[in-house]
mmCIF file of C-alpha atoms in Angstrom:
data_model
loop_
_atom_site.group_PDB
_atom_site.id
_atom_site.type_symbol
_atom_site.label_atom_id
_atom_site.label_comp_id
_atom_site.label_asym_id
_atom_site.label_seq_id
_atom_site.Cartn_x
_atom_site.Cartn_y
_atom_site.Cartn_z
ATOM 1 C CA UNK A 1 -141.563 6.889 241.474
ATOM 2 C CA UNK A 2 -145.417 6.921 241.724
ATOM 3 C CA UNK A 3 -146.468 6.293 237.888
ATOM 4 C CA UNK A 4 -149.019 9.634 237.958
ATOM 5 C CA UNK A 5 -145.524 11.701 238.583
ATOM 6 C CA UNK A 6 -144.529 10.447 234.900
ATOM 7 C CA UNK A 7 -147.328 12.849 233.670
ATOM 8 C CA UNK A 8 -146.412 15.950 236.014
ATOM 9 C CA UNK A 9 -143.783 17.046 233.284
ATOM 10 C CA UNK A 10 -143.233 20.505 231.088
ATOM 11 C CA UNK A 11 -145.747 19.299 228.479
ATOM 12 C CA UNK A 12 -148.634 18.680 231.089
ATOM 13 C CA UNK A 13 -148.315 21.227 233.583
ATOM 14 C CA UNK A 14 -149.797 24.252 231.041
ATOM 15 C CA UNK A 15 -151.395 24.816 227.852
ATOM 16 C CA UNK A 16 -149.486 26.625 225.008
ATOM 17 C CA UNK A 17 -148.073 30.096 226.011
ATOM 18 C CA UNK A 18 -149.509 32.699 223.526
ATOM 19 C CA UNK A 19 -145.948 33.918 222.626
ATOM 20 C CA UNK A 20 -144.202 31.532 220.256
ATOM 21 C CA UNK A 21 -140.849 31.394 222.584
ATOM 22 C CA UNK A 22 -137.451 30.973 220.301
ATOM 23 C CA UNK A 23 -136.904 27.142 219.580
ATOM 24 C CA UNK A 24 -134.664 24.712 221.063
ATOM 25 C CA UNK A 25 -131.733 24.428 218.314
ATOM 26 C CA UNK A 26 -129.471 21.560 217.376
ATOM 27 C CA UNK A 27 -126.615 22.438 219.169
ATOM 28 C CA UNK A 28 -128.668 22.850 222.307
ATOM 29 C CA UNK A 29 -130.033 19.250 221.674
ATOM 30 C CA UNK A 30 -126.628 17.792 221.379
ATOM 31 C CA UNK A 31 -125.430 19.510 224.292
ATOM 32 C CA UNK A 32 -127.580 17.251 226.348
ATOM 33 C CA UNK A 33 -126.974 14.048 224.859
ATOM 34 C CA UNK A 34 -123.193 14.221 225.278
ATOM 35 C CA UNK A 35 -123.864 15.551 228.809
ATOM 36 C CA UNK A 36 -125.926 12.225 229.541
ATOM 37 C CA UNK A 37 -122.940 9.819 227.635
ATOM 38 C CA UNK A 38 -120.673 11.665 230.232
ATOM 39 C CA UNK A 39 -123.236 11.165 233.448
ATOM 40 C CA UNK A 40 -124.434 8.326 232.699
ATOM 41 C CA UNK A 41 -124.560 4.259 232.262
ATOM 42 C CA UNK A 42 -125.961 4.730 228.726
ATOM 43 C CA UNK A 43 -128.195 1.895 227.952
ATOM 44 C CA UNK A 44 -129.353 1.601 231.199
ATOM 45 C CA UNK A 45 -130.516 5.157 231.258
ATOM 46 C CA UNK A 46 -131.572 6.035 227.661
ATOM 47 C CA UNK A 47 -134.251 2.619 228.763
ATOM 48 C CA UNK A 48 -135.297 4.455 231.695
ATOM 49 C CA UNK A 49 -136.119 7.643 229.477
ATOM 50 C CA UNK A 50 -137.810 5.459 226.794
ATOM 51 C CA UNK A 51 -140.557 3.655 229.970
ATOM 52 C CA UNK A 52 -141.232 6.899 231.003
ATOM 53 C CA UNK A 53 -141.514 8.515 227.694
ATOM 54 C CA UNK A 54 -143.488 5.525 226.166
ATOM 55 C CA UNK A 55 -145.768 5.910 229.212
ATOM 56 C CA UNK A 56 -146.592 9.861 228.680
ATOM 57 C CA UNK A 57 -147.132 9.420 224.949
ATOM 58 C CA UNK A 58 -149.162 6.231 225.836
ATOM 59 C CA UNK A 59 -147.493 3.531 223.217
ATOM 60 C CA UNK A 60 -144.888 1.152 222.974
ATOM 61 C CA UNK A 61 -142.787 2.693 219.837
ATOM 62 C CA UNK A 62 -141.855 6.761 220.081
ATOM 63 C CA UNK A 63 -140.534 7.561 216.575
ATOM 64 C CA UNK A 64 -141.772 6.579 212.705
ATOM 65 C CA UNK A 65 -138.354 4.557 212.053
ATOM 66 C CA UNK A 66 -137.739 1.287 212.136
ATOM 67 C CA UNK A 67 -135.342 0.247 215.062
ATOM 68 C CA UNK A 68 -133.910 -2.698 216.787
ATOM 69 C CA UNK A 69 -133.967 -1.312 220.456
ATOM 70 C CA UNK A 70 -135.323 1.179 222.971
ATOM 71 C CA UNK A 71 -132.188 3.279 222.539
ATOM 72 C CA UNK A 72 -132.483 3.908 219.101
ATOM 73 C CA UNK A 73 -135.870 4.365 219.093
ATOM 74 C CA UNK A 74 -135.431 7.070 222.187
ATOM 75 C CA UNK A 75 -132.776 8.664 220.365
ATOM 76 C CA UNK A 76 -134.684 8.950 217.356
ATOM 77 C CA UNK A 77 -137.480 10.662 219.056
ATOM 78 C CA UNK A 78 -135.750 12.983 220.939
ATOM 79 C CA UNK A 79 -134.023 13.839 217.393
ATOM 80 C CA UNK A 80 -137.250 15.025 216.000
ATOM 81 C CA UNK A 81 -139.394 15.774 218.780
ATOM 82 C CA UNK A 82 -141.497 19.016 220.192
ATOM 83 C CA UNK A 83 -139.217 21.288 221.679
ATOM 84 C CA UNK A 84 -141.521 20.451 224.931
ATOM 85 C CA UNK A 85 -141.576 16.643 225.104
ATOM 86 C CA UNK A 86 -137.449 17.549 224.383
ATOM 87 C CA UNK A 87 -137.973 19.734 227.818
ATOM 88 C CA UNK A 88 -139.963 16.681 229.203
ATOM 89 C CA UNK A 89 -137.206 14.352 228.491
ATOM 90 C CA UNK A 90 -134.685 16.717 230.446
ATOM 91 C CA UNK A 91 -136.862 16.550 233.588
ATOM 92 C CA UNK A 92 -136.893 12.932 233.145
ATOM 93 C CA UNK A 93 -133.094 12.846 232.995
ATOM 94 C CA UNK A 94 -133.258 13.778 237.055
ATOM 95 C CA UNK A 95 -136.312 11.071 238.158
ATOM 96 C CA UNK A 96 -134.207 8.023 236.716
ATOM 97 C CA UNK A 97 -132.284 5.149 239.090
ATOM 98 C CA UNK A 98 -129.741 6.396 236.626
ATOM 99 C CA UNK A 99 -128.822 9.817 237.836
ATOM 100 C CA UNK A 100 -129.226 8.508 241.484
ATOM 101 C CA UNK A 101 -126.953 5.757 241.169
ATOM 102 C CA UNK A 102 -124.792 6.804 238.889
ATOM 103 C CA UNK A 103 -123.639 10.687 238.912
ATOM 104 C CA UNK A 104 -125.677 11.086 242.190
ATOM 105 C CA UNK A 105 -127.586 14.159 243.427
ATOM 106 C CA UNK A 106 -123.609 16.199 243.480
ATOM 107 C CA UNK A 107 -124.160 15.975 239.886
ATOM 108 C CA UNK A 108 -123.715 19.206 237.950
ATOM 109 C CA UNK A 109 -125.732 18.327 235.533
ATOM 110 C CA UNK A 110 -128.353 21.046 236.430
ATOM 111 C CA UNK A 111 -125.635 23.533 235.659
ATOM 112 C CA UNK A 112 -124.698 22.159 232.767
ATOM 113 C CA UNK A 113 -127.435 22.227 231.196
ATOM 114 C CA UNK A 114 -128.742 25.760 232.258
ATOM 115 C CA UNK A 115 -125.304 26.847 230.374
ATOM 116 C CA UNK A 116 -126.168 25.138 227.291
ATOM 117 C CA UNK A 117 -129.859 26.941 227.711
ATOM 118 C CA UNK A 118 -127.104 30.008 228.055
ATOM 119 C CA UNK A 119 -125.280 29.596 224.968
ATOM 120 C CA UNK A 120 -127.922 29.167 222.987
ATOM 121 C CA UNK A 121 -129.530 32.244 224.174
ATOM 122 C CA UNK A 122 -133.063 30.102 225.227
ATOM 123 C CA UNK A 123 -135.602 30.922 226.985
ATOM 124 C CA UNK A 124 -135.660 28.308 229.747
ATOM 125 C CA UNK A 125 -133.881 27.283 232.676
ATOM 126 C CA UNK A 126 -133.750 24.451 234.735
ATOM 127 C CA UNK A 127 -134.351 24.474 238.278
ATOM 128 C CA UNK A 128 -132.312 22.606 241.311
ATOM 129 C CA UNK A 129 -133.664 19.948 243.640
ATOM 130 C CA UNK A 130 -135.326 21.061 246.691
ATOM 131 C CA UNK A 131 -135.353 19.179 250.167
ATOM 132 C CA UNK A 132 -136.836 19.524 253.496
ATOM 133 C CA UNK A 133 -134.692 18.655 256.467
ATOM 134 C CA UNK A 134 -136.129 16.885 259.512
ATOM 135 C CA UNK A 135 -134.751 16.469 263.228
ATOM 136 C CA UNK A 136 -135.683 13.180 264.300
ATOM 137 C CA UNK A 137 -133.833 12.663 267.671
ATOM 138 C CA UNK A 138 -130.004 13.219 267.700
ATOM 139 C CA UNK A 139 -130.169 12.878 263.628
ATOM 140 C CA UNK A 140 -130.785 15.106 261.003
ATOM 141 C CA UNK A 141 -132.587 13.578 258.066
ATOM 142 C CA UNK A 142 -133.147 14.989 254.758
ATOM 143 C CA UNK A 143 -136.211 14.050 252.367
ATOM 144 C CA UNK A 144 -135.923 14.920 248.559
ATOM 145 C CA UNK A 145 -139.118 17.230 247.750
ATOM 146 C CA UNK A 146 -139.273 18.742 244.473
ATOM 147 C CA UNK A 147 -137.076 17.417 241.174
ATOM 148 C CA UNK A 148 -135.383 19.386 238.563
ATOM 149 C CA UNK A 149 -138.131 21.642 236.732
ATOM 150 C CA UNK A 150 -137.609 23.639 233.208
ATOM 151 C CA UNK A 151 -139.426 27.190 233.994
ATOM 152 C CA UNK A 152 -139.729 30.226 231.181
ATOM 153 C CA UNK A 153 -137.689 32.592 231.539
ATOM 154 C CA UNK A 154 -138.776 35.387 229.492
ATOM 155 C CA UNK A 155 -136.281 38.442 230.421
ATOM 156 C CA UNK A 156 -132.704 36.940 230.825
ATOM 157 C CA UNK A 157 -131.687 40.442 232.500
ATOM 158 C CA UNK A 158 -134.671 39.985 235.535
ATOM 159 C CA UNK A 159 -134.040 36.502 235.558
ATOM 160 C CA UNK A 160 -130.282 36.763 236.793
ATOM 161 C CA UNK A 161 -130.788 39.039 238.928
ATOM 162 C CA UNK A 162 -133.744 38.754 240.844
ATOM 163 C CA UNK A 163 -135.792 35.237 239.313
ATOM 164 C CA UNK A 164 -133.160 32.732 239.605
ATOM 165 C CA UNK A 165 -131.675 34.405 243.218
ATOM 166 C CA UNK A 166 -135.004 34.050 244.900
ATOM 167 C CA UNK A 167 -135.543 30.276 243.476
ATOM 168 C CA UNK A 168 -131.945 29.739 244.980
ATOM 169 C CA UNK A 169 -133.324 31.111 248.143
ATOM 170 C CA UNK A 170 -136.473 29.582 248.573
ATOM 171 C CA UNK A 171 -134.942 26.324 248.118
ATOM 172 C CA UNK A 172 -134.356 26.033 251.831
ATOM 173 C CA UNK A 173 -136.514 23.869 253.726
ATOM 174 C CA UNK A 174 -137.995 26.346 255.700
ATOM 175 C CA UNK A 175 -139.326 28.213 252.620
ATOM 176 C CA UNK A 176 -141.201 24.711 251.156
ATOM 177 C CA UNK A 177 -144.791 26.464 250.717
ATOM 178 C CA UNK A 178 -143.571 29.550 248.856
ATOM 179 C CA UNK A 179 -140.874 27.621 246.616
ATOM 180 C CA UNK A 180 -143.689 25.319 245.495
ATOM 181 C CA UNK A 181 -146.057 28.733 245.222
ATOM 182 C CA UNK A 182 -143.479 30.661 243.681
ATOM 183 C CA UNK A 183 -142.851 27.731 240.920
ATOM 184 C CA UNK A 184 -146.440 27.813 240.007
ATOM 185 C CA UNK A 185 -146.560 31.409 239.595
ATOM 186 C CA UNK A 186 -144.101 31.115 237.042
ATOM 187 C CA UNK A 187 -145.700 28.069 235.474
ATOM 188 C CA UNK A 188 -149.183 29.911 235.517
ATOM 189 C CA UNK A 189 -147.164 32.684 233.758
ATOM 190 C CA UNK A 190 -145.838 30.463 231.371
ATOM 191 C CA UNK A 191 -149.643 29.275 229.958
ATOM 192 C CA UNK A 192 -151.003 33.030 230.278
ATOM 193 C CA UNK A 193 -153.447 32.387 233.188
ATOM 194 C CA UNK A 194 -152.169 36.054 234.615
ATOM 195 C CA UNK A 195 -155.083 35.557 237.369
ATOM 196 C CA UNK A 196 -153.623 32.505 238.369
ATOM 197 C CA UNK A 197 -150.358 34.169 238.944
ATOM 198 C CA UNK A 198 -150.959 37.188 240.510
ATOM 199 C CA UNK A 199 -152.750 35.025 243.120
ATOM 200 C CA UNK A 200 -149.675 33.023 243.318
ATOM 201 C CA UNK A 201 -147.241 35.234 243.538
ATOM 202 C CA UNK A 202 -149.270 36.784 246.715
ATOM 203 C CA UNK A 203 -149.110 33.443 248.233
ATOM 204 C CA UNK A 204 -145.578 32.829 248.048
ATOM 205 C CA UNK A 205 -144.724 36.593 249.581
ATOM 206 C CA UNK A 206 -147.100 35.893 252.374
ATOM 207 C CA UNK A 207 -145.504 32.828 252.877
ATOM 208 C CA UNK A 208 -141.821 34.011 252.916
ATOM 209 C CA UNK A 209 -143.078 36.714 255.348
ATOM 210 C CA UNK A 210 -144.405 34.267 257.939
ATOM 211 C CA UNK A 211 -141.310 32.206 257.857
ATOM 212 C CA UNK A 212 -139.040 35.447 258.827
ATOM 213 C CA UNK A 213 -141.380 36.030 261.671
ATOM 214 C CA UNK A 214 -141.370 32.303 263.374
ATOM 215 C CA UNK A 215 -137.942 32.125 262.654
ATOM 216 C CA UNK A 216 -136.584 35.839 264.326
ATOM 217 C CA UNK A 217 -139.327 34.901 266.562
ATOM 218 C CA UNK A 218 -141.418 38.017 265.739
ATOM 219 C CA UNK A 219 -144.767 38.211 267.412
ATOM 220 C CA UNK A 220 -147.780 37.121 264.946
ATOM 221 C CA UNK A 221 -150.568 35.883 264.330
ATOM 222 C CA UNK A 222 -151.060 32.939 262.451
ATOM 223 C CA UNK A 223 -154.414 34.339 260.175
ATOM 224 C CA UNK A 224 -152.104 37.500 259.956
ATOM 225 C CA UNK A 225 -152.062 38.923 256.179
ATOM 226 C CA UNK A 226 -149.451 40.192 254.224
ATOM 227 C CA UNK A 227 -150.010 43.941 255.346
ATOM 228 C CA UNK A 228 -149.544 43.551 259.070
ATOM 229 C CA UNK A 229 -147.087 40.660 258.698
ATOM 230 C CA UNK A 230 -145.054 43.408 256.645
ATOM 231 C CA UNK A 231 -145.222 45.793 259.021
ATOM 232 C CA UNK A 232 -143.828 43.279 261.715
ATOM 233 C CA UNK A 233 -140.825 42.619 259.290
ATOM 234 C CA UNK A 234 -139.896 45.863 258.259
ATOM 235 C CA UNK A 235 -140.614 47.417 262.600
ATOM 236 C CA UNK A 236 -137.945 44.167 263.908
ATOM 237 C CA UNK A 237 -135.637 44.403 260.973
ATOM 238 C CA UNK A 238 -135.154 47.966 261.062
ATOM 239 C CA UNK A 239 -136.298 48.684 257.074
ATOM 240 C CA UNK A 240 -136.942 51.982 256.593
ATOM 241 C CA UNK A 241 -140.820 52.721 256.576
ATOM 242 C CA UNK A 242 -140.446 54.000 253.371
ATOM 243 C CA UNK A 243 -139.947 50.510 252.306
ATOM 244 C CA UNK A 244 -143.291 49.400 253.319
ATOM 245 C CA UNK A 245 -145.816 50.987 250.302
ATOM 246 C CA UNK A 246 -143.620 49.499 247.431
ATOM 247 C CA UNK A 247 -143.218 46.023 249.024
ATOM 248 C CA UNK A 248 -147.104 45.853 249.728
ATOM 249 C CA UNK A 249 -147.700 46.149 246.267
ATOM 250 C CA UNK A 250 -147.279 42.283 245.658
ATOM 251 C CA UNK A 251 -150.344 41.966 247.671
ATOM 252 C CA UNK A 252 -152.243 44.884 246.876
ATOM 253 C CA UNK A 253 -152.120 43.407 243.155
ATOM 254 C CA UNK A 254 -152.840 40.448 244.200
ATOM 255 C CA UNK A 255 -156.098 42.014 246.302
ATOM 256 C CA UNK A 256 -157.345 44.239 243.489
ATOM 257 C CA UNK A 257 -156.650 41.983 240.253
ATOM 258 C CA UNK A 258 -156.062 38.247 240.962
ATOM 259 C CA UNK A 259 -158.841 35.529 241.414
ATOM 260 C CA UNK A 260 -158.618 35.066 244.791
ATOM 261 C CA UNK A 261 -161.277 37.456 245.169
ATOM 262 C CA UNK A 262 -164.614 37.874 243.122
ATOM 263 C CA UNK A 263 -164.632 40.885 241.037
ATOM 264 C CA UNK A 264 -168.164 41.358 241.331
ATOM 265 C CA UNK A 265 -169.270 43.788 238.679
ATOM 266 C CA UNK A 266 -166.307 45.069 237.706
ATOM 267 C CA UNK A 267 -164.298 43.281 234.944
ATOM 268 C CA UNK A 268 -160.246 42.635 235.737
ATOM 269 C CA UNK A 269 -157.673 43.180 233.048
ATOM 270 C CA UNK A 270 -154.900 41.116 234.379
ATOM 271 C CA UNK A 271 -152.492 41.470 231.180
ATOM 272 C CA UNK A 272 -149.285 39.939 230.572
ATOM 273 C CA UNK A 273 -147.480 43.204 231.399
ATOM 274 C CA UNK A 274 -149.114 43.182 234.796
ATOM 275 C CA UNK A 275 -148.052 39.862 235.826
ATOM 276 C CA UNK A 276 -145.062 39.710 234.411
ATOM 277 C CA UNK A 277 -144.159 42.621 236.838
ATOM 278 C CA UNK A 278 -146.039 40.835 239.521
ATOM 279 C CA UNK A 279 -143.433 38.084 239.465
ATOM 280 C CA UNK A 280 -140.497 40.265 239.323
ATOM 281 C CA UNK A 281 -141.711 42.170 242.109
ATOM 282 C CA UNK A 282 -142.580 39.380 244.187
ATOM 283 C CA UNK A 283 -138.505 38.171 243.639
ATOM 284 C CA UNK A 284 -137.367 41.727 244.467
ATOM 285 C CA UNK A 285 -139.130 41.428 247.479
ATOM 286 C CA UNK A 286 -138.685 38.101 248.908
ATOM 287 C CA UNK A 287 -134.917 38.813 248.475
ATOM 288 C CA UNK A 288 -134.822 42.349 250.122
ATOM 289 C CA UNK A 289 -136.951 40.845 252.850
ATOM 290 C CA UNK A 290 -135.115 37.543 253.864
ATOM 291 C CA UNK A 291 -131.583 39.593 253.104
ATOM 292 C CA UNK A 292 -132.355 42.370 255.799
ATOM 293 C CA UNK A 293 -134.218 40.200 258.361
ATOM 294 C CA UNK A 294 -130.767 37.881 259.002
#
């Protein structure tokens, strides 16, 4: 692990969300430590956590107490800590030679510990490891792409049914660009930079479209935009036409309110209503789009 991937973790990746989300409780906390014991090698691991940790935070002891070891002084940080270096810490938990060697990448740790985010009715959920698979001769060979990431989750109704699908979709191979796209959109969500998002959110749609069309086969260009890439989708899949106004919408907001284009004189209110539909949209249709074009 590249040391400038110990600082791509919940903390870094956004500035404070203007909405004070509901905080991590006790329970949830303990939830994850016993899940480690189970998983894992434990002083092994909980030294892992502390290098990485001690390497964010940028010094050699993480909590106020007096301790004997790393894994008391881990543990005693992770007691006390912000509810996002606890998040950090959980990201962490899938980057160590722990969780490879040990529990290995069948682990069902991910799902564990998106229940305990369940139970304790939080905001967050954790996402799964994405790879890319490669033919390389006779051989198939698979290359690990994108770790574990805690994403807001800010309507647990949307999120189950359209959210957390479309992140389970787009964690093909095939659909690399507009997972990683996607994923942003929600992180530029998360730290209220709606422009940011709408813009993303356009990308990944675009994206997902293109990746129907080369793999039906569909004739395209490859400068084609979302409109007439849309209107190749919904003509070969047989959508109804009716379809087509709604599911432009994702790039029509992106068009008229995001920052991929200059507004010129005329000021954009890109609230947090606006994108927060925006990203539910953009699941809606990425999953009504991939479902119908099989």
């Amino acid at each position: 692990m590249a040391l400038a991937d110990i600082f791509k973790v919940f903390s870094r990746r956004a500035v404070s969300s203007p909405q004070t989300p509901k905080p991590l409780t006790e329970t949830f906390r303990s939830r994850v430590f016993m899940g480690c014991r189970d998983s894992f090698a434990m002083e092994e691991f909980w030294r892992e956590i502390h290098s990485k940790l001690a390497y964010l935070h940028g010094r050699h002891q993480l909590s106020n107490t007096e301790t004997r070891s790393e894994v008391a002084d881990v543990l005693a940080f992770l007691s006390g800590c912000d509810d996002a270096h606890f998040l950090d810490f959980i990201e962490y938990i899938f980057q160590t030679r722990s969780h490879f060697h040990g529990s290995g990448m069948a682990s069902s740790l991910v799902d564990d510990i998106n229940e305990f985010f369940r139970q304790d009715d939080l905001p967050y959920a954790l996402t799964h490891f994405v790879w890319t698979e490669s033919e390389e001769g006779e051989y198939v060979s698979s290359r690990l792409t994108a770790h574990p990431q805690v994403i807001r989750k800010d309507s647990a109704v949307i999120h189950a049914t359209a959210i957390n699908p479309a992140l389970e979709l787009l964690r093909g191979s095939e659909f690399l660009a507009a997972n990683r796209e996607f994923l942003e959109a929600l992180e530029d969500f998360r730290k209220a930079d709606y422009g940011d998002c709408l813009t993303k959110c356009g990308s990944a749609f675009e994206s997902v479209l293109k990746v129907i069309c080369v793999r039906k086969k569909w004739p395209h260009n490859a400068t084609d935009t979302a409109s007439p890439l849309l209107r190749t989708v919904i003509a070969n899949a047989g959508i109804d036409s009716f379809f087509e106004q709604p599911l432009v919408l994702v790039a029509t907001i992106r068009n008229r309110l995001s920052k991929s284009h200059g507004a010129g004189t005329a000021s954009r209110d890109v609230t947090e209503a606006k994108a927060e539909y925006a990203i539910n949209a953009t699941a809606a249709a990425i999953l009504l789009l991939v479902k119908e074009s099989r």
